[in-house]
């Protein structure tokens, strides 16, 4: 996917630097050439020798190295790559970038480059939330710097919150998306994801357990193959992937409207767990406990987004993929669902509580198309996404 691409990888000085060694391997697995640059602080966490051995390339460390300058000057180094990646991007490095400082090799390369720059921030949660860091992030975004992460989670320092560096597959996908290359280049694909929230009153809603993990992984995988992705998402637990157009919605009706507004598309994948019903008599103000008894909710059926798009007479996307979340007779129900809704492929999965699939990290799916049913072994949601994206790329080529 990254064959022939040259990446200049700037490794900042943070505990997440150890993940950058794996990043070098994963980028090379995809066919990229990686030239590592280490800041002084990075050398406290990873050695130049490990970076060089994994990259099978020379490592650059010093702005005033006479040999390096004679072989390849720093200006040339900053331009020779197709993309500059900073991982981990520390608070200090981001501060230098936002302020335009150039007092070491890394910051000078970042000032001198004429290529896109993608950064993966990583720092303690307080440092990330500090107004200075938030100001710098806003400045860097205005400058067109691309971001991947940070994720939220437990940190090496024992605290919890945003600031953890994005996982390596996510960074590799963001690199692919930043380079806008791959078999899906020029294709527009709509992906729906996450649950919908159907209001009961202004403070209460009906929802479901979808985390948005599978839809997010799919959007990331399609984008990594070069697709231009419109990601229509309900209120999900996981953050949307980098490099896609994000449309945030709450309800099924809003989701349908956002999908229709995003058309035309070459393909559409409906991974959202859309609520089948909404509360027809949702209250405009908060319902109060009264002596007259329990509130009576009335339901109305929501539009079926997958069926609506599958059955469009004009402008129907060439490939429409649905999901079928089932707890019983998975294959029979999913096969019937494909026929009823009129989509091309349906990805069936068993979401019985004992499978741990709904809201979990893994999925076991069967792909049903006009050629029959193909059951895949249980695997990570990222792997399901990559495999499905690959098959979609083949079908759309
Ligand atoms: N879907 C949709 N709009 C809806 C309901 C579902 O677009 N209002 C899509 C989902 O995104 C998924 C597929 O339809 O791709 C199947 O969803 P699922 O919940 O399995 O099926 P339902 O249509 O809800 O059918 P049932 O309740 O009979 O299982």
Coordinates of C-alpha atoms and ligand atoms in Angstrom, one line a residue:
X1 CA 0.0 0.0 0.0
X2 CA 2.9 2.4 0.6
X3 CA 5.2 0.9 -2.0
X4 CA 7.9 3.3 -3.1
X5 CA 6.9 6.0 -0.6
X6 CA 9.6 7.7 1.4
X7 CA 8.8 8.7 5.0
X8 CA 11.0 10.9 7.1
X9 CA 10.2 9.8 10.7
X10 CA 11.0 12.2 13.4
X11 CA 11.1 10.5 16.8
X12 CA 10.5 12.8 19.8
X13 CA 11.6 12.2 23.3
X14 CA 8.7 10.5 25.1
X15 CA 8.1 7.0 26.6
X16 CA 5.9 6.3 23.5
X17 CA 9.1 6.4 21.4
X18 CA 9.4 2.6 21.8
X19 CA 6.3 2.3 19.7
X20 CA 8.0 4.2 16.9
X21 CA 10.4 1.2 16.4
X22 CA 7.4 -1.0 15.7
X23 CA 6.1 1.9 13.4
X24 CA 9.3 1.7 11.4
X25 CA 8.7 -2.1 10.8
X26 CA 5.0 -1.7 9.9
X27 CA 5.7 1.1 7.5
X28 CA 8.4 -1.0 5.8
X29 CA 6.0 -4.0 5.7
X30 CA 3.8 -1.8 3.6
X31 CA 6.7 -1.1 1.2
X32 CA 7.8 2.3 2.5
X33 CA 11.3 3.5 3.0
X34 CA 11.8 5.1 6.4
X35 CA 14.5 7.6 7.3
X36 CA 14.6 8.1 11.1
X37 CA 15.5 11.3 12.8
X38 CA 16.1 11.3 16.6
X39 CA 15.9 14.3 18.8
X40 CA 18.4 14.4 21.7
X41 CA 15.6 13.5 24.2
X42 CA 14.5 10.6 22.0
X43 CA 17.9 9.0 22.4
X44 CA 17.1 8.7 26.1
X45 CA 14.3 6.3 25.2
X46 CA 15.5 4.5 22.0
X47 CA 18.9 4.0 20.6
X48 CA 20.0 5.3 17.2
X49 CA 21.3 1.8 16.5
X50 CA 17.8 0.1 17.0
X51 CA 16.2 2.8 14.8
X52 CA 18.8 2.4 12.1
X53 CA 18.8 -1.5 12.2
X54 CA 15.0 -1.6 11.9
X55 CA 14.9 1.0 9.1
X56 CA 18.0 -0.4 7.4
X57 CA 18.8 3.3 6.8
X58 CA 21.1 5.9 8.2
X59 CA 19.7 7.7 11.3
X60 CA 20.0 11.5 11.5
X61 CA 20.5 13.2 14.9
X62 CA 22.6 16.3 14.6
X63 CA 22.0 19.6 12.8
X64 CA 25.7 20.4 12.8
X65 CA 27.1 17.0 11.7
X66 CA 29.7 17.8 9.1
X67 CA 29.6 14.3 7.5
X68 CA 25.8 14.3 7.3
X69 CA 25.8 17.8 5.8
X70 CA 28.4 16.8 3.2
X71 CA 26.3 13.7 2.2
X72 CA 22.8 15.2 2.4
X73 CA 22.2 18.7 3.8
X74 CA 19.3 19.1 6.2
X75 CA 17.3 21.1 3.6
X76 CA 17.6 18.3 1.1
X77 CA 16.7 15.8 3.8
X78 CA 13.5 17.7 4.6
X79 CA 12.5 17.6 0.9
X80 CA 13.5 14.1 -0.1
X81 CA 10.6 12.4 1.7
X82 CA 7.0 12.1 0.4
X83 CA 5.7 12.7 3.9
X84 CA 7.1 13.8 7.3
X85 CA 5.8 11.9 10.3
X86 CA 6.4 13.0 13.9
X87 CA 5.8 10.1 16.4
X88 CA 5.8 10.7 19.2
X89 CA 5.1 14.4 18.9
X90 CA 5.9 15.7 22.4
X91 CA 4.5 18.9 24.0
X92 CA 8.0 20.4 23.5
X93 CA 8.2 19.5 19.8
X94 CA 4.7 20.8 19.1
X95 CA 5.5 24.0 20.9
X96 CA 8.6 24.5 18.7
X97 CA 6.6 23.7 15.6
X98 CA 3.8 26.1 16.6
X99 CA 6.3 28.8 17.5
X100 CA 8.5 28.4 14.4
X101 CA 11.7 27.5 16.4
X102 CA 14.5 25.8 14.5
X103 CA 17.2 25.1 17.1
X104 CA 17.9 21.4 16.4
X105 CA 17.7 19.0 13.5
X106 CA 14.1 17.9 14.0
X107 CA 12.7 21.4 14.4
X108 CA 14.7 22.7 11.5
X109 CA 13.6 19.9 9.2
X110 CA 9.9 20.6 10.2
X111 CA 10.4 24.3 9.3
X112 CA 12.3 23.6 6.0
X113 CA 10.1 20.9 4.6
X114 CA 7.8 21.5 1.6
X115 CA 5.9 18.2 2.3
X116 CA 2.8 17.3 4.3
X117 CA 3.5 16.7 8.0
X118 CA 1.6 14.2 10.1
X119 CA 2.0 14.2 13.9
X120 CA 1.1 11.7 16.5
X121 CA 1.0 13.6 19.9
X122 CA 1.9 11.7 23.1
X123 CA 2.2 13.2 26.5
X124 CA 0.9 13.2 30.0
X125 CA -2.8 14.1 30.2
X126 CA -2.3 17.3 32.2
X127 CA 0.4 18.4 29.6
X128 CA -2.0 17.6 26.8
X129 CA -4.9 19.5 28.4
X130 CA -2.7 22.5 29.3
X131 CA -3.9 25.7 27.6
X132 CA -0.5 26.2 26.0
X133 CA -0.6 22.7 24.3
X134 CA -4.2 23.3 23.2
X135 CA -3.2 26.7 21.7
X136 CA -0.4 25.0 19.9
X137 CA -2.7 22.3 18.5
X138 CA -5.1 24.9 17.2
X139 CA -2.2 26.8 15.5
X140 CA -0.7 23.6 14.0
X141 CA -4.2 22.6 12.7
X142 CA -4.5 26.1 11.1
X143 CA -1.1 25.6 9.6
X144 CA -2.4 22.4 7.9
X145 CA -0.5 19.9 10.1
X146 CA -2.3 16.5 10.1
X147 CA -3.0 14.8 13.4
X148 CA -3.5 11.2 14.3
X149 CA -4.6 10.7 18.0
X150 CA -3.9 11.1 20.8
X151 CA -6.0 8.3 22.2
X152 CA -7.6 8.2 25.6
X153 CA -6.5 5.6 28.1
X154 CA -4.2 4.5 30.9
X155 CA -0.7 6.1 30.6
X156 CA 2.8 5.0 31.5
X157 CA 2.8 7.7 34.2
X158 CA -0.2 6.1 35.9
X159 CA -2.8 8.7 34.9
X160 CA -5.8 8.3 32.7
X161 CA -7.1 10.5 29.9
X162 CA -6.2 11.8 26.4
X163 CA -2.5 11.9 25.6
X164 CA -1.6 8.4 24.8
X165 CA 0.0 8.0 21.3
X166 CA -2.3 6.5 18.7
X167 CA -1.7 2.8 18.1
X168 CA 0.7 1.8 15.3
X169 CA -1.9 0.5 12.8
X170 CA -3.8 3.7 13.2
X171 CA -0.6 5.7 12.4
X172 CA 0.1 3.5 9.4
X173 CA -3.4 4.1 8.2
X174 CA -3.1 7.8 8.7
X175 CA 0.1 7.8 6.7
X176 CA -1.7 6.0 3.8
X177 CA -4.5 8.5 4.0
X178 CA -2.1 11.5 4.1
X179 CA -0.4 10.2 0.9
X180 CA -3.9 9.7 -0.7
X181 CA -2.7 6.7 -2.6
X182 CA -3.9 3.2 -3.1
X183 CA -6.4 1.1 -5.1
X184 CA -9.3 3.3 -3.9
X185 CA -7.8 6.5 -5.0
X186 CA -10.5 8.8 -6.6
X187 CA -13.4 6.7 -5.0
X188 CA -15.9 8.3 -2.6
X189 CA -17.2 6.0 0.0
X190 CA -19.8 6.7 2.7
X191 CA -19.5 4.8 6.0
X192 CA -22.1 5.0 8.8
X193 CA -21.0 4.1 12.3
X194 CA -21.9 4.0 16.0
X195 CA -25.2 4.0 17.7
X196 CA -28.0 6.5 17.3
X197 CA -29.5 8.4 20.3
X198 CA -33.3 8.8 20.1
X199 CA -34.5 11.4 22.5
X200 CA -37.2 10.8 25.1
X201 CA -37.0 14.3 26.4
X202 CA -34.1 16.9 26.3
X203 CA -32.1 14.9 28.9
X204 CA -33.0 11.3 28.2
X205 CA -32.5 9.1 25.2
X206 CA -32.8 5.5 23.9
X207 CA -29.5 4.1 22.7
X208 CA -27.7 0.8 22.2
X209 CA -24.3 -0.8 23.1
X210 CA -22.5 -0.1 19.8
X211 CA -19.1 1.4 20.4
X212 CA -18.5 2.5 16.8
X213 CA -15.3 0.4 16.7
X214 CA -16.1 -1.6 13.6
X215 CA -17.3 1.3 11.5
X216 CA -14.3 3.5 12.6
X217 CA -11.9 0.7 11.7
X218 CA -13.6 0.4 8.3
X219 CA -13.4 4.1 7.6
X220 CA -9.8 4.1 8.5
X221 CA -9.0 1.0 6.3
X222 CA -10.9 2.4 3.3
X223 CA -9.1 5.8 3.7
X224 CA -5.8 4.0 4.0
X225 CA -6.4 2.4 0.6
X226 CA -6.8 6.0 -0.8
X227 CA -10.6 6.4 -0.7
X228 CA -12.2 9.7 0.1
X229 CA -14.4 8.8 3.0
X230 CA -17.4 10.5 4.4
X231 CA -17.8 9.2 7.9
X232 CA -21.4 9.6 9.3
X233 CA -21.3 8.7 12.9
X234 CA -23.6 8.7 15.9
X235 CA -22.3 9.3 19.4
X236 CA -19.6 6.6 19.5
X237 CA -17.1 5.6 22.2
X238 CA -14.1 5.7 19.9
X239 CA -12.8 8.9 18.2
X240 CA -13.3 9.2 14.4
X241 CA -10.2 8.2 12.3
X242 CA -7.8 10.9 10.9
X243 CA -8.1 12.0 7.4
X244 CA -11.8 11.4 6.7
X245 CA -14.7 13.9 6.5
X246 CA -16.7 13.5 9.7
X247 CA -20.5 14.2 9.9
X248 CA -21.6 13.9 13.6
X249 CA -25.3 13.0 14.1
X250 CA -27.5 11.9 17.0
X251 CA -30.6 10.3 15.5
X252 CA -31.5 7.9 12.7
X253 CA -33.4 10.7 10.8
X254 CA -30.3 12.9 11.0
X255 CA -28.1 10.0 9.9
X256 CA -30.3 9.4 6.8
X257 CA -30.2 13.1 5.9
X258 CA -26.4 13.2 6.3
X259 CA -26.0 10.1 4.1
X260 CA -28.3 11.6 1.4
X261 CA -26.4 14.9 1.5
X262 CA -23.1 13.1 1.0
X263 CA -24.2 11.3 -2.2
X264 CA -23.2 10.6 -4.9
X265 CA -20.7 7.9 -3.8
X266 CA -19.0 4.9 -5.4
X267 CA -19.8 2.7 -2.4
X268 CA -21.5 2.9 1.0
X269 CA -21.0 0.8 4.0
X270 CA -23.7 0.8 6.7
X271 CA -22.0 -0.2 10.0
X272 CA -24.1 1.9 12.3
X273 CA -26.4 0.3 14.8
X274 CA -29.4 2.4 14.0
X275 CA -32.3 2.5 16.4
X276 CA -35.3 0.9 14.7
X277 CA -37.7 3.1 16.6
X278 CA -37.8 6.6 17.9
X279 CA -40.1 8.1 20.6
X280 CA -43.0 9.6 18.7
X281 CA -44.1 11.7 21.7
X282 CA -40.7 12.9 22.8
X283 CA -41.2 15.8 25.2
X284 CA -39.8 19.3 24.6
X285 CA -39.1 19.8 28.3
X286 CA -37.8 17.3 31.0
X287 CA -40.5 14.8 32.0
X288 CA -41.2 15.0 35.7
X289 CA -42.4 12.3 38.2
X290 CA -46.0 12.9 38.7
X291 CA -48.7 11.3 40.9
X292 CA -50.6 10.4 37.8
X293 CA -48.3 7.5 37.1
X294 CA -45.7 6.3 34.6
X295 CA -45.1 8.1 31.3
X296 CA -46.4 6.4 28.3
X297 CA -43.9 6.4 25.5
X298 CA -45.2 5.9 22.0
X299 CA -42.9 4.7 19.2
X300 CA -42.6 5.5 15.6
X301 CA -40.5 3.5 13.1
X302 CA -37.3 5.1 12.0
X303 CA -36.3 5.2 8.3
X304 CA -34.2 2.2 7.2
X305 CA -31.1 4.0 5.9
X306 CA -29.6 0.9 4.3
X307 CA -32.8 -0.1 2.5
X308 CA -33.5 3.5 1.4
X309 CA -30.1 3.8 -0.2
X310 CA -30.0 0.2 -1.6
X311 CA -33.4 0.8 -3.3
X312 CA -32.6 4.2 -4.9
X313 CA -33.6 4.4 -8.5
X314 CA -31.0 7.1 -9.4
X315 CA -27.5 7.7 -8.0
X316 CA -27.4 4.4 -6.1
X317 CA -23.8 3.8 -5.1
X318 CA -22.3 1.0 -7.2
X319 CA -21.6 -1.2 -4.1
X320 CA -23.8 -1.1 -1.0
X321 CA -22.7 -3.1 2.0
X322 CA -24.8 -3.7 5.1
X323 CA -24.2 -5.4 8.4
X324 CA -26.6 -7.8 10.1
X325 CA -26.4 -8.0 13.8
X326 CA -28.2 -11.2 14.8
X327 CA -28.5 -13.3 18.0
X328 CA -30.3 -16.3 16.4
X329 CA -30.2 -18.2 13.1
X330 CA -27.4 -15.8 11.9
X331 CA -27.0 -17.0 8.4
X332 CA -30.7 -17.5 7.5
X333 CA -31.7 -14.1 9.0
X334 CA -28.8 -12.3 7.4
X335 CA -29.5 -13.8 4.0
X336 CA -33.1 -12.8 4.2
X337 CA -32.1 -9.3 5.4
X338 CA -29.8 -8.9 2.3
X339 CA -32.7 -9.8 0.0
X340 CA -35.2 -7.6 1.9
X341 CA -33.1 -4.5 2.0
X342 CA -31.6 -4.9 -1.5
X343 CA -27.9 -4.4 -0.6
X344 CA -25.1 -6.1 -2.5
X345 CA -23.2 -7.6 0.4
X346 CA -24.1 -8.2 4.0
X347 CA -21.6 -8.7 6.7
X348 CA -23.3 -11.0 9.3
X349 CA -22.3 -11.3 12.9
X350 CA -23.5 -13.0 16.0
X351 CA -24.0 -10.3 18.7
X352 CA -25.3 -12.7 21.4
X353 CA -23.9 -11.4 24.7
X354 CA -21.7 -14.5 25.2
X355 CA -19.7 -13.7 22.0
X356 CA -18.5 -10.3 23.5
X357 CA -18.6 -8.9 20.0
X358 CA -20.9 -5.9 20.6
X359 CA -18.6 -3.3 22.2
X360 CA -15.6 -5.7 22.1
X361 CA -12.4 -5.6 20.1
X362 CA -13.0 -8.7 18.0
X363 CA -15.5 -9.8 15.4
X364 CA -16.5 -13.1 13.7
X365 CA -18.3 -12.4 10.5
X366 CA -19.8 -14.1 7.4
X367 CA -19.8 -12.2 4.2
X368 CA -22.9 -12.9 2.1
X369 CA -23.0 -11.8 -1.5
X370 CA -24.6 -13.1 -4.7
X371 CA -21.8 -15.7 -4.9
X372 CA -22.7 -17.2 -1.5
X373 CA -21.6 -17.1 2.1
X374 CA -18.0 -16.9 3.2
X375 CA -17.3 -17.3 7.0
X376 CA -14.1 -15.6 8.3
X377 CA -12.3 -16.8 11.4
X378 CA -12.7 -14.6 14.5
X379 CA -10.2 -11.7 14.3
X380 CA -9.7 -8.1 15.4
X381 CA -12.1 -5.5 14.2
X382 CA -9.2 -3.8 12.4
X383 CA -8.4 -7.0 10.5
X384 CA -12.1 -7.5 9.5
X385 CA -12.0 -3.9 8.3
X386 CA -8.8 -4.4 6.3
X387 CA -10.1 -7.5 4.7
X388 CA -13.4 -6.0 3.8
X389 CA -11.7 -2.8 2.4
X390 CA -9.4 -4.9 0.3
X391 CA -12.4 -6.9 -1.2
X392 CA -14.3 -3.6 -1.8
X393 CA -11.2 -2.2 -3.6
X394 CA -11.2 -5.3 -5.9
X395 CA -14.9 -5.1 -6.5
X396 CA -14.7 -1.4 -7.4
X397 CA -11.6 -1.6 -9.7
Ligands
LIG1 N1 -29.9 -0.1 9.3 C1 -30.1 1.1 8.8 N2 -31.2 1.8 9.2 C2 -32.0 1.3 10.2 C3 -31.8 0.0 10.7 C4 -30.7 -0.7 10.2 O1 -29.4 1.6 7.9 N3 -33.0 2.0 10.6 C5 -28.8 -0.9 8.7 C6 -27.6 -1.2 9.7 O2 -26.6 -0.1 9.6 C7 -27.1 -2.5 9.2 C8 -28.3 -3.2 8.6 O3 -29.3 -2.1 8.4 O4 -26.2 -2.3 8.1 C9 -28.9 -4.2 9.5 O5 -29.1 -3.7 10.8 P1 -29.8 -4.7 11.9 O6 -29.9 -3.9 13.1 O7 -29.0 -6.0 11.9 O8 -31.2 -5.0 11.2 P2 -32.5 -4.3 11.3 O9 -32.8 -3.6 10.1 O10 -32.7 -3.6 12.6 O11 -33.5 -5.6 11.4 P3 -33.9 -6.6 12.6 O12 -34.3 -5.6 13.7 O13 -35.1 -7.3 12.0 O14 -32.8 -7.5 12.9

